[in-house]
Amino acid sequence: MAVRRLLPTRGRRLVGPWCFLDHYGPTTIQGRGMGLGAHPHLGLQTVSWLLRGEILHRDSLGSEQIIQPGQLNLMTSGGGIAHSEETPARHGPEVHGVQLWVALPETARHGEPAFEHHGTLPEIGIGPFKATVFLGAFGGVRSGAISHSPILGAEWAALKDGEAEVSLNPAFEHAVVLLEGRAALEGEPLEIGSVYPVPSGRDGFKLRAERGARILLLGGGPFPEPILMWWNFVARTPEEMTVARTAWERGDFPKVAGNLPRVPAPTLDPSSLRLRR
Ligand code: MN
């Protein structure tokens, strides 16, 4: 499957608390489809968002949830959780979506793990767009999903050709990501596979799109803590990474149901880890 790693990159590590973004597909499902066996997370929230298809999530809390387009799966790792993701037995012909991570601040990163599924999310019409707010608040509507930092996650779907002035919180950093179709930001055409950062201080931009375009808008207050990222973990020190890796390799994390093989941790060289702001 084609996967575009859009965060982190050499040029940009974070957009507010958003620290990871993979955009995958659209891909025609072959055979049994995708299957990512049990793997751990630490210090972050995983955000699953689909444009097409469906994915079955299972985690070590016992959650078992199919997600479909327009819905949100939000898993808060707190101090440790494991999950698996796979194409369910009954599925459509294609899958297309994004997988995002939100870094947890010090106040939340040692907390209890949690999983939420939101089958319906607040939507607002802005010019030719339908905006769905899956994290944080925008335009007077607020997602019911739990967040631990000032944040925005929304998808803009162009229902017809046209443009709109998009208001922004000037205290936030933002980024725009084209997921499908054709769109332009302040008159500049967007390309699929790129992240378009909007620095804090801006209070809006002009977004033009052709019918069918889908655009991700991410934002948040500048994340106040330097973070360490390695494999599926967000932490602060190499020692924390070593402890978490050892716990996973020993089988100390709670189990995930299902038949997929667990994912072994890669080799860790603690001296290679760098704190990032
Ligand atoms: Mn995961």
mmCIF file of C-alpha atoms and ligand atoms in Angstrom:
data_model
loop_
_atom_site.group_PDB
_atom_site.id
_atom_site.type_symbol
_atom_site.label_atom_id
_atom_site.label_comp_id
_atom_site.label_asym_id
_atom_site.label_seq_id
_atom_site.Cartn_x
_atom_site.Cartn_y
_atom_site.Cartn_z
ATOM 1 C CA MET A 1 0.000 0.000 0.000
ATOM 2 C CA ALA A 2 1.248 3.490 -0.811
ATOM 3 C CA VAL A 3 1.878 5.336 2.464
ATOM 4 C CA ARG A 4 2.928 8.979 2.565
ATOM 5 C CA ARG A 5 4.740 9.887 5.798
ATOM 6 C CA LEU A 6 3.846 13.554 6.174
ATOM 7 C CA LEU A 7 4.834 14.042 9.828
ATOM 8 C CA PRO A 8 7.431 14.039 11.191
ATOM 9 C CA THR A 9 9.723 15.174 8.385
ATOM 10 C CA ARG A 10 13.123 16.801 8.418
ATOM 11 C CA GLY A 11 11.514 20.194 7.902
ATOM 12 C CA ARG A 12 8.676 19.849 10.381
ATOM 13 C CA ARG A 13 8.289 17.737 13.517
ATOM 14 C CA LEU A 14 5.090 19.059 15.086
ATOM 15 C CA VAL A 15 1.944 21.017 14.286
ATOM 16 C CA GLY A 16 0.694 21.950 17.756
ATOM 17 C CA PRO A 17 0.580 18.553 19.498
ATOM 18 C CA TRP A 18 0.189 16.639 16.191
ATOM 19 C CA CYS A 19 3.413 14.615 15.864
ATOM 20 C CA PHE A 20 2.704 11.947 13.238
ATOM 21 C CA LEU A 21 0.679 11.742 10.029
ATOM 22 C CA ASP A 22 0.522 8.882 7.536
ATOM 23 C CA HIS A 23 -1.744 9.242 4.485
ATOM 24 C CA TYR A 24 -2.437 5.872 2.835
ATOM 25 C CA GLY A 25 -4.306 4.868 -0.294
ATOM 26 C CA PRO A 26 -6.611 4.961 -2.069
ATOM 27 C CA THR A 27 -5.767 1.294 -2.540
ATOM 28 C CA THR A 28 -7.789 -1.579 -3.947
ATOM 29 C CA ILE A 29 -7.989 -4.286 -1.298
ATOM 30 C CA GLN A 30 -6.463 -7.584 -2.358
ATOM 31 C CA GLY A 31 -6.851 -10.857 -0.519
ATOM 32 C CA ARG A 32 -7.599 -10.308 3.147
ATOM 33 C CA GLY A 33 -6.478 -6.685 3.024
ATOM 34 C CA MET A 34 -4.350 -4.967 5.631
ATOM 35 C CA GLY A 35 -3.372 -6.509 8.935
ATOM 36 C CA LEU A 36 -1.172 -4.855 11.523
ATOM 37 C CA GLY A 37 -0.826 -7.132 14.540
ATOM 38 C CA ALA A 38 -0.624 -6.109 18.183
ATOM 39 C CA HIS A 39 1.853 -3.314 18.833
ATOM 40 C CA PRO A 40 2.234 -0.940 21.785
ATOM 41 C CA HIS A 41 1.848 2.822 22.144
ATOM 42 C CA LEU A 42 3.039 5.175 24.845
ATOM 43 C CA GLY A 43 2.620 8.890 25.476
ATOM 44 C CA LEU A 44 0.231 9.648 22.604
ATOM 45 C CA GLN A 45 -3.283 9.441 21.166
ATOM 46 C CA THR A 46 -3.893 7.620 17.881
ATOM 47 C CA VAL A 47 -6.488 9.198 15.575
ATOM 48 C CA SER A 48 -7.946 7.076 12.770
ATOM 49 C CA TRP A 49 -9.862 8.818 9.983
ATOM 50 C CA LEU A 50 -11.097 7.215 6.778
ATOM 51 C CA LEU A 51 -12.226 8.575 3.418
ATOM 52 C CA ARG A 52 -13.176 5.127 2.123
ATOM 53 C CA GLY A 53 -13.270 1.573 3.386
ATOM 54 C CA GLU A 54 -13.301 0.217 6.904
ATOM 55 C CA ILE A 55 -10.825 -0.925 9.551
ATOM 56 C CA LEU A 56 -11.314 -3.189 12.571
ATOM 57 C CA HIS A 57 -9.566 -1.954 15.727
ATOM 58 C CA ARG A 58 -8.871 -4.168 18.749
ATOM 59 C CA ASP A 59 -6.976 -3.073 21.846
ATOM 60 C CA SER A 60 -5.718 -4.315 25.187
ATOM 61 C CA LEU A 61 -8.675 -2.709 26.987
ATOM 62 C CA GLY A 62 -10.910 -5.214 25.182
ATOM 63 C CA SER A 63 -12.270 -2.699 22.668
ATOM 64 C CA GLU A 64 -13.347 -4.109 19.296
ATOM 65 C CA GLN A 65 -14.595 -1.481 16.863
ATOM 66 C CA ILE A 66 -15.035 -1.136 13.135
ATOM 67 C CA ILE A 67 -14.480 2.399 11.880
ATOM 68 C CA GLN A 68 -16.073 3.775 8.706
ATOM 69 C CA PRO A 69 -15.650 7.051 6.814
ATOM 70 C CA GLY A 70 -16.837 10.093 8.743
ATOM 71 C CA GLN A 71 -16.242 8.417 12.102
ATOM 72 C CA LEU A 72 -13.417 8.798 14.605
ATOM 73 C CA ASN A 73 -11.459 6.144 16.454
ATOM 74 C CA LEU A 74 -9.418 7.801 19.203
ATOM 75 C CA MET A 75 -7.111 5.742 21.390
ATOM 76 C CA THR A 76 -5.382 7.410 24.315
ATOM 77 C CA SER A 77 -2.334 5.400 25.335
ATOM 78 C CA GLY A 78 -1.616 7.097 28.624
ATOM 79 C CA GLY A 79 1.179 5.080 30.206
ATOM 80 C CA GLY A 80 0.769 2.136 27.827
ATOM 81 C CA ILE A 81 -1.676 0.315 25.553
ATOM 82 C CA ALA A 82 -1.506 -2.178 22.678
ATOM 83 C CA HIS A 83 -3.749 -2.536 19.635
ATOM 84 C CA SER A 84 -4.169 -4.176 16.247
ATOM 85 C CA GLU A 85 -5.753 -2.904 13.041
ATOM 86 C CA GLU A 86 -7.011 -4.955 10.112
ATOM 87 C CA THR A 87 -9.421 -5.047 7.215
ATOM 88 C CA PRO A 88 -12.639 -6.629 8.524
ATOM 89 C CA ALA A 89 -14.061 -9.753 6.863
ATOM 90 C CA ARG A 90 -16.849 -7.712 5.254
ATOM 91 C CA HIS A 91 -15.310 -4.747 3.473
ATOM 92 C CA GLY A 92 -15.619 -2.461 0.484
ATOM 93 C CA PRO A 93 -13.297 -2.585 -2.536
ATOM 94 C CA GLU A 94 -10.908 0.177 -1.413
ATOM 95 C CA VAL A 95 -9.305 1.757 1.620
ATOM 96 C CA HIS A 96 -8.164 5.376 1.918
ATOM 97 C CA GLY A 97 -7.382 7.223 5.114
ATOM 98 C CA VAL A 98 -5.019 8.832 7.545
ATOM 99 C CA GLN A 99 -3.407 7.709 10.759
ATOM 100 C CA LEU A 100 -2.398 10.510 13.115
ATOM 101 C CA TRP A 101 -0.779 10.762 16.530
ATOM 102 C CA VAL A 102 -1.196 13.491 19.108
ATOM 103 C CA ALA A 103 1.608 13.894 21.677
ATOM 104 C CA LEU A 104 0.294 13.855 25.231
ATOM 105 C CA PRO A 105 1.515 16.598 27.591
ATOM 106 C CA GLU A 106 3.219 15.737 30.870
ATOM 107 C CA THR A 107 -0.094 16.086 32.727
ATOM 108 C CA ALA A 108 -1.721 13.288 30.675
ATOM 109 C CA ARG A 109 1.030 11.006 29.451
ATOM 110 C CA HIS A 110 1.147 8.783 32.537
ATOM 111 C CA GLY A 111 -2.661 8.553 32.789
ATOM 112 C CA GLU A 112 -5.085 5.706 32.228
ATOM 113 C CA PRO A 113 -5.422 4.316 28.700
ATOM 114 C CA ALA A 114 -8.776 4.866 26.970
ATOM 115 C CA PHE A 115 -10.552 4.202 23.681
ATOM 116 C CA GLU A 116 -13.379 6.218 22.143
ATOM 117 C CA HIS A 117 -15.421 5.700 18.993
ATOM 118 C CA HIS A 118 -17.429 8.636 17.680
ATOM 119 C CA GLY A 119 -19.975 7.486 15.110
ATOM 120 C CA THR A 120 -21.241 10.995 14.485
ATOM 121 C CA LEU A 121 -19.283 14.214 14.672
ATOM 122 C CA PRO A 122 -20.241 17.903 14.462
ATOM 123 C CA GLU A 123 -20.385 19.368 10.955
ATOM 124 C CA ILE A 124 -20.707 22.898 9.683
ATOM 125 C CA GLY A 125 -21.245 24.346 6.230
ATOM 126 C CA ILE A 126 -18.774 27.033 5.136
ATOM 127 C CA GLY A 127 -19.226 28.202 1.553
ATOM 128 C CA PRO A 128 -18.905 25.151 -0.709
ATOM 129 C CA PHE A 129 -17.452 23.035 2.105
ATOM 130 C CA LYS A 130 -18.794 20.680 4.701
ATOM 131 C CA ALA A 131 -16.326 20.769 7.608
ATOM 132 C CA THR A 132 -16.338 17.853 10.056
ATOM 133 C CA VAL A 133 -14.649 18.624 13.374
ATOM 134 C CA PHE A 134 -13.196 15.452 14.900
ATOM 135 C CA LEU A 135 -10.956 17.024 17.569
ATOM 136 C CA GLY A 136 -11.249 20.396 19.268
ATOM 137 C CA ALA A 137 -13.573 23.184 18.142
ATOM 138 C CA PHE A 138 -14.145 25.179 14.976
ATOM 139 C CA GLY A 139 -16.791 27.634 13.826
ATOM 140 C CA GLY A 140 -18.929 27.255 16.939
ATOM 141 C CA VAL A 141 -19.032 23.448 17.051
ATOM 142 C CA ARG A 142 -16.945 21.175 19.246
ATOM 143 C CA SER A 143 -16.033 17.522 18.954
ATOM 144 C CA GLY A 144 -16.950 15.352 21.934
ATOM 145 C CA ALA A 145 -13.607 13.529 21.670
ATOM 146 C CA ILE A 146 -11.233 13.937 24.598
ATOM 147 C CA SER A 147 -8.151 16.085 24.095
ATOM 148 C CA HIS A 148 -5.414 17.113 26.506
ATOM 149 C CA SER A 149 -3.939 20.150 24.712
ATOM 150 C CA PRO A 150 -5.385 23.054 22.714
ATOM 151 C CA ILE A 151 -5.996 21.313 19.374
ATOM 152 C CA LEU A 152 -7.976 21.249 16.128
ATOM 153 C CA GLY A 153 -8.553 18.348 13.757
ATOM 154 C CA ALA A 154 -11.085 18.832 10.943
ATOM 155 C CA GLU A 155 -11.796 17.586 7.431
ATOM 156 C CA TRP A 156 -13.109 19.840 4.684
ATOM 157 C CA ALA A 157 -15.129 18.222 1.923
ATOM 158 C CA ALA A 158 -15.962 20.356 -1.128
ATOM 159 C CA LEU A 159 -19.609 19.657 -2.042
ATOM 160 C CA LYS A 160 -19.274 21.885 -5.118
ATOM 161 C CA ASP A 161 -16.650 24.063 -6.792
ATOM 162 C CA GLY A 162 -15.945 27.248 -4.898
ATOM 163 C CA GLU A 163 -13.954 29.017 -2.229
ATOM 164 C CA ALA A 164 -14.259 30.137 1.360
ATOM 165 C CA GLU A 165 -12.385 32.284 3.834
ATOM 166 C CA VAL A 166 -11.291 29.955 6.639
ATOM 167 C CA SER A 167 -10.948 31.628 10.051
ATOM 168 C CA LEU A 168 -8.050 30.501 12.205
ATOM 169 C CA ASN A 169 -7.134 30.879 15.858
ATOM 170 C CA PRO A 170 -4.017 33.089 15.592
ATOM 171 C CA ALA A 171 -2.564 31.463 18.730
ATOM 172 C CA PHE A 172 -2.448 28.095 16.923
ATOM 173 C CA GLU A 173 0.004 26.622 14.460
ATOM 174 C CA HIS A 174 -1.905 25.025 11.553
ATOM 175 C CA ALA A 175 -1.234 22.773 8.614
ATOM 176 C CA VAL A 176 -3.303 21.987 5.532
ATOM 177 C CA VAL A 177 -3.091 18.584 3.815
ATOM 178 C CA LEU A 178 -4.844 17.719 0.551
ATOM 179 C CA LEU A 179 -6.100 14.126 0.715
ATOM 180 C CA GLU A 180 -8.030 13.930 -2.551
ATOM 181 C CA GLY A 181 -9.075 16.064 -5.500
ATOM 182 C CA ARG A 182 -7.948 19.570 -6.404
ATOM 183 C CA ALA A 183 -7.658 22.606 -4.123
ATOM 184 C CA ALA A 184 -5.651 25.806 -3.700
ATOM 185 C CA LEU A 185 -4.540 27.655 -0.571
ATOM 186 C CA GLU A 186 -4.263 31.432 -1.055
ATOM 187 C CA GLY A 187 -4.241 30.793 -4.798
ATOM 188 C CA GLU A 188 -1.403 28.225 -4.691
ATOM 189 C CA PRO A 189 -2.399 24.748 -5.896
ATOM 190 C CA LEU A 190 -1.997 22.042 -3.253
ATOM 191 C CA GLU A 191 -0.315 18.726 -4.001
ATOM 192 C CA ILE A 192 -1.233 15.404 -2.484
ATOM 193 C CA GLY A 193 1.663 14.166 -0.358
ATOM 194 C CA SER A 194 2.734 17.565 1.010
ATOM 195 C CA VAL A 195 2.054 19.373 4.271
ATOM 196 C CA TYR A 196 1.339 23.102 4.016
ATOM 197 C CA PRO A 197 2.206 24.774 7.317
ATOM 198 C CA VAL A 198 0.381 27.956 8.345
ATOM 199 C CA PRO A 199 2.419 29.734 11.029
ATOM 200 C CA SER A 200 0.771 31.030 14.181
ATOM 201 C CA GLY A 201 -0.299 34.664 14.027
ATOM 202 C CA ARG A 202 -2.466 34.156 10.931
ATOM 203 C CA ASP A 203 -6.193 34.640 11.447
ATOM 204 C CA GLY A 204 -7.360 33.010 8.232
ATOM 205 C CA PHE A 205 -6.711 31.887 4.687
ATOM 206 C CA LYS A 206 -8.603 31.475 1.456
ATOM 207 C CA LEU A 207 -9.332 27.897 0.406
ATOM 208 C CA ARG A 208 -10.547 27.121 -3.107
ATOM 209 C CA ALA A 209 -11.512 23.618 -4.180
ATOM 210 C CA GLU A 210 -13.183 21.601 -6.867
ATOM 211 C CA ARG A 211 -16.144 19.418 -5.999
ATOM 212 C CA GLY A 212 -14.996 16.189 -4.381
ATOM 213 C CA ALA A 213 -11.805 17.590 -2.832
ATOM 214 C CA ARG A 214 -11.019 16.476 0.710
ATOM 215 C CA ILE A 215 -8.693 18.554 2.856
ATOM 216 C CA LEU A 216 -7.362 18.016 6.355
ATOM 217 C CA LEU A 217 -6.919 21.017 8.660
ATOM 218 C CA LEU A 218 -4.729 20.383 11.706
ATOM 219 C CA GLY A 219 -3.892 22.899 14.398
ATOM 220 C CA GLY A 220 -2.930 23.457 17.972
ATOM 221 C CA GLY A 221 -1.067 25.598 20.420
ATOM 222 C CA PRO A 222 2.712 25.259 20.075
ATOM 223 C CA PHE A 223 3.556 22.107 22.079
ATOM 224 C CA PRO A 224 5.374 23.356 25.192
ATOM 225 C CA GLU A 225 7.514 20.271 25.881
ATOM 226 C CA PRO A 226 10.378 18.797 23.841
ATOM 227 C CA ILE A 227 9.558 15.194 22.936
ATOM 228 C CA LEU A 228 11.429 12.040 22.049
ATOM 229 C CA MET A 229 9.889 9.821 19.351
ATOM 230 C CA TRP A 230 10.970 6.268 18.618
ATOM 231 C CA TRP A 231 8.981 3.478 16.959
ATOM 232 C CA ASN A 232 5.459 3.696 18.439
ATOM 233 C CA PHE A 233 6.432 5.651 21.524
ATOM 234 C CA VAL A 234 6.485 9.322 22.514
ATOM 235 C CA ALA A 235 8.527 9.942 25.669
ATOM 236 C CA ARG A 236 11.042 12.363 27.145
ATOM 237 C CA THR A 237 14.165 10.301 27.975
ATOM 238 C CA PRO A 238 16.093 7.377 26.393
ATOM 239 C CA GLU A 239 15.613 5.465 29.661
ATOM 240 C CA GLU A 240 11.829 5.604 29.261
ATOM 241 C CA MET A 241 12.191 4.187 25.744
ATOM 242 C CA THR A 242 14.389 1.341 26.969
ATOM 243 C CA VAL A 243 11.935 0.458 29.747
ATOM 244 C CA ALA A 244 8.949 0.509 27.357
ATOM 245 C CA ARG A 245 10.738 -1.551 24.706
ATOM 246 C CA THR A 246 11.786 -4.141 27.310
ATOM 247 C CA ALA A 247 8.228 -4.323 28.672
ATOM 248 C CA TRP A 248 6.860 -5.009 25.175
ATOM 249 C CA GLU A 249 9.496 -7.619 24.344
ATOM 250 C CA ARG A 250 8.896 -9.405 27.687
ATOM 251 C CA GLY A 251 5.153 -9.543 27.062
ATOM 252 C CA ASP A 252 4.378 -7.257 30.000
ATOM 253 C CA PHE A 253 1.741 -5.274 28.074
ATOM 254 C CA PRO A 254 -1.828 -6.579 28.333
ATOM 255 C CA LYS A 255 -2.932 -8.828 25.461
ATOM 256 C CA VAL A 256 -4.926 -7.960 22.331
ATOM 257 C CA ALA A 257 -7.553 -10.431 21.029
ATOM 258 C CA GLY A 258 -7.412 -11.821 17.487
ATOM 259 C CA ASN A 259 -5.083 -14.007 15.444
ATOM 260 C CA LEU A 260 -2.629 -11.512 13.943
ATOM 261 C CA PRO A 261 1.016 -12.001 14.946
ATOM 262 C CA ARG A 262 2.373 -9.385 17.371
ATOM 263 C CA VAL A 263 4.841 -6.869 16.012
ATOM 264 C CA PRO A 264 8.313 -7.194 17.553
ATOM 265 C CA ALA A 265 10.137 -4.035 18.616
ATOM 266 C CA PRO A 266 13.081 -2.996 16.437
ATOM 267 C CA THR A 267 16.565 -2.663 17.887
ATOM 268 C CA LEU A 268 16.993 0.484 19.959
ATOM 269 C CA ASP A 269 20.166 2.544 20.165
ATOM 270 C CA PRO A 270 19.364 4.977 23.006
ATOM 271 C CA SER A 271 22.299 7.225 22.094
ATOM 272 C CA SER A 272 20.689 7.953 18.696
ATOM 273 C CA LEU A 273 17.551 9.530 20.228
ATOM 274 C CA ARG A 274 17.169 13.302 20.028
ATOM 275 C CA LEU A 275 14.720 15.551 21.828
ATOM 276 C CA ARG A 276 12.656 17.517 19.295
ATOM 277 C CA ARG A 277 10.780 20.746 19.641
HETATM 278 MN MN MN B 1 -0.858 1.840 16.178
#
